[in-house]
GROMACS .gro file of C-alpha atoms in nm:
model
   82
    1UNK     CA    1   8.352   7.800  -0.503
    2UNK     CA    2   8.372   7.804  -0.881
    3UNK     CA    3   8.565   8.114  -0.990
    4UNK     CA    4   8.416   8.115  -1.341
    5UNK     CA    5   8.065   8.150  -1.197
    6UNK     CA    6   8.174   8.462  -1.011
    7UNK     CA    7   8.349   8.598  -1.321
    8UNK     CA    8   8.037   8.536  -1.530
    9UNK     CA    9   7.831   8.740  -1.283
   10UNK     CA   10   8.078   9.030  -1.271
   11UNK     CA   11   8.164   9.026  -1.644
   12UNK     CA   12   7.848   8.895  -1.817
   13UNK     CA   13   7.925   9.060  -2.152
   14UNK     CA   14   8.262   8.885  -2.177
   15UNK     CA   15   8.102   8.542  -2.160
   16UNK     CA   16   7.834   8.601  -2.423
   17UNK     CA   17   7.809   8.377  -2.728
   18UNK     CA   18   8.085   8.449  -2.981
   19UNK     CA   19   8.049   8.240  -3.294
   20UNK     CA   20   8.347   8.370  -3.490
   21UNK     CA   21   8.640   8.611  -3.483
   22UNK     CA   22   8.419   8.897  -3.605
   23UNK     CA   23   8.197   8.859  -3.299
   24UNK     CA   24   8.506   8.866  -3.077
   25UNK     CA   25   8.628   9.184  -3.246
   26UNK     CA   26   8.285   9.346  -3.205
   27UNK     CA   27   8.290   9.251  -2.837
   28UNK     CA   28   8.634   9.410  -2.792
   29UNK     CA   29   8.534   9.724  -2.984
   30UNK     CA   30   8.226   9.766  -2.765
   31UNK     CA   31   8.443   9.744  -2.454
   32UNK     CA   32   8.684  10.002  -2.599
   33UNK     CA   33   8.407  10.243  -2.703
   34UNK     CA   34   8.236  10.223  -2.365
   35UNK     CA   35   8.570  10.273  -2.189
   36UNK     CA   36   8.650  10.574  -2.409
   37UNK     CA   37   8.311  10.739  -2.357
   38UNK     CA   38   8.324  10.688  -1.981
   39UNK     CA   39   8.685  10.810  -1.978
   40UNK     CA   40   8.580  11.126  -2.161
   41UNK     CA   41   8.299  11.188  -1.912
   42UNK     CA   42   8.536  11.130  -1.623
   43UNK     CA   43   8.785  11.371  -1.782
   44UNK     CA   44   8.514  11.638  -1.789
   45UNK     CA   45   8.418  11.572  -1.427
   46UNK     CA   46   8.782  11.568  -1.315
   47UNK     CA   47   8.804  11.941  -1.378
   48UNK     CA   48   8.592  11.997  -1.067
   49UNK     CA   49   8.854  12.044  -0.792
   50UNK     CA   50   8.707  11.846  -0.502
   51UNK     CA   51   8.561  11.567  -0.716
   52UNK     CA   52   8.884  11.522  -0.915
   53UNK     CA   53   9.056  11.273  -0.684
   54UNK     CA   54   8.749  11.053  -0.640
   55UNK     CA   55   8.679  11.061  -1.013
   56UNK     CA   56   9.040  10.959  -1.081
   57UNK     CA   57   9.003  10.652  -0.862
   58UNK     CA   58   8.673  10.557  -1.026
   59UNK     CA   59   8.829  10.610  -1.371
   60UNK     CA   60   9.113  10.375  -1.286
   61UNK     CA   61   8.868  10.108  -1.170
   62UNK     CA   62   8.663  10.143  -1.489
   63UNK     CA   63   8.975  10.115  -1.705
   64UNK     CA   64   9.074   9.803  -1.512
   65UNK     CA   65   8.724   9.658  -1.563
   66UNK     CA   66   8.747   9.721  -1.939
   67UNK     CA   67   9.092   9.562  -1.962
   68UNK     CA   68   8.992   9.253  -1.763
   69UNK     CA   69   8.669   9.228  -1.965
   70UNK     CA   70   8.864   9.223  -2.292
   71UNK     CA   71   9.107   8.962  -2.161
   72UNK     CA   72   8.823   8.742  -2.033
   73UNK     CA   73   8.639   8.777  -2.362
   74UNK     CA   74   8.947   8.651  -2.549
   75UNK     CA   75   9.002   8.369  -2.301
   76UNK     CA   76   8.638   8.265  -2.334
   77UNK     CA   77   8.656   8.270  -2.714
   78UNK     CA   78   8.967   8.051  -2.719
   79UNK     CA   79   8.801   7.815  -2.465
   80UNK     CA   80   9.067   7.864  -2.199
   81UNK     CA   81   8.796   7.922  -1.936
   82UNK     CA   82   8.518   7.669  -1.900
   0.00000   0.00000   0.00000
């Protein structure tokens, strides 16, 4: 099985067309903004006692998704992944 096909399905935004460095930076900024907004919403929800633990786990997974998405976006721009 081709691992890049799976990565392209899970992280479609990372493998979008990036013509120059500015497009790469915009891609990274979008990931960071989305991660920050979702992190803020999770921080608000984490104040609910019972939901706090579950929200913490989901927040960690979202942060991991954002980090991997940024790394894959850079790897795709520099043509490391084909």
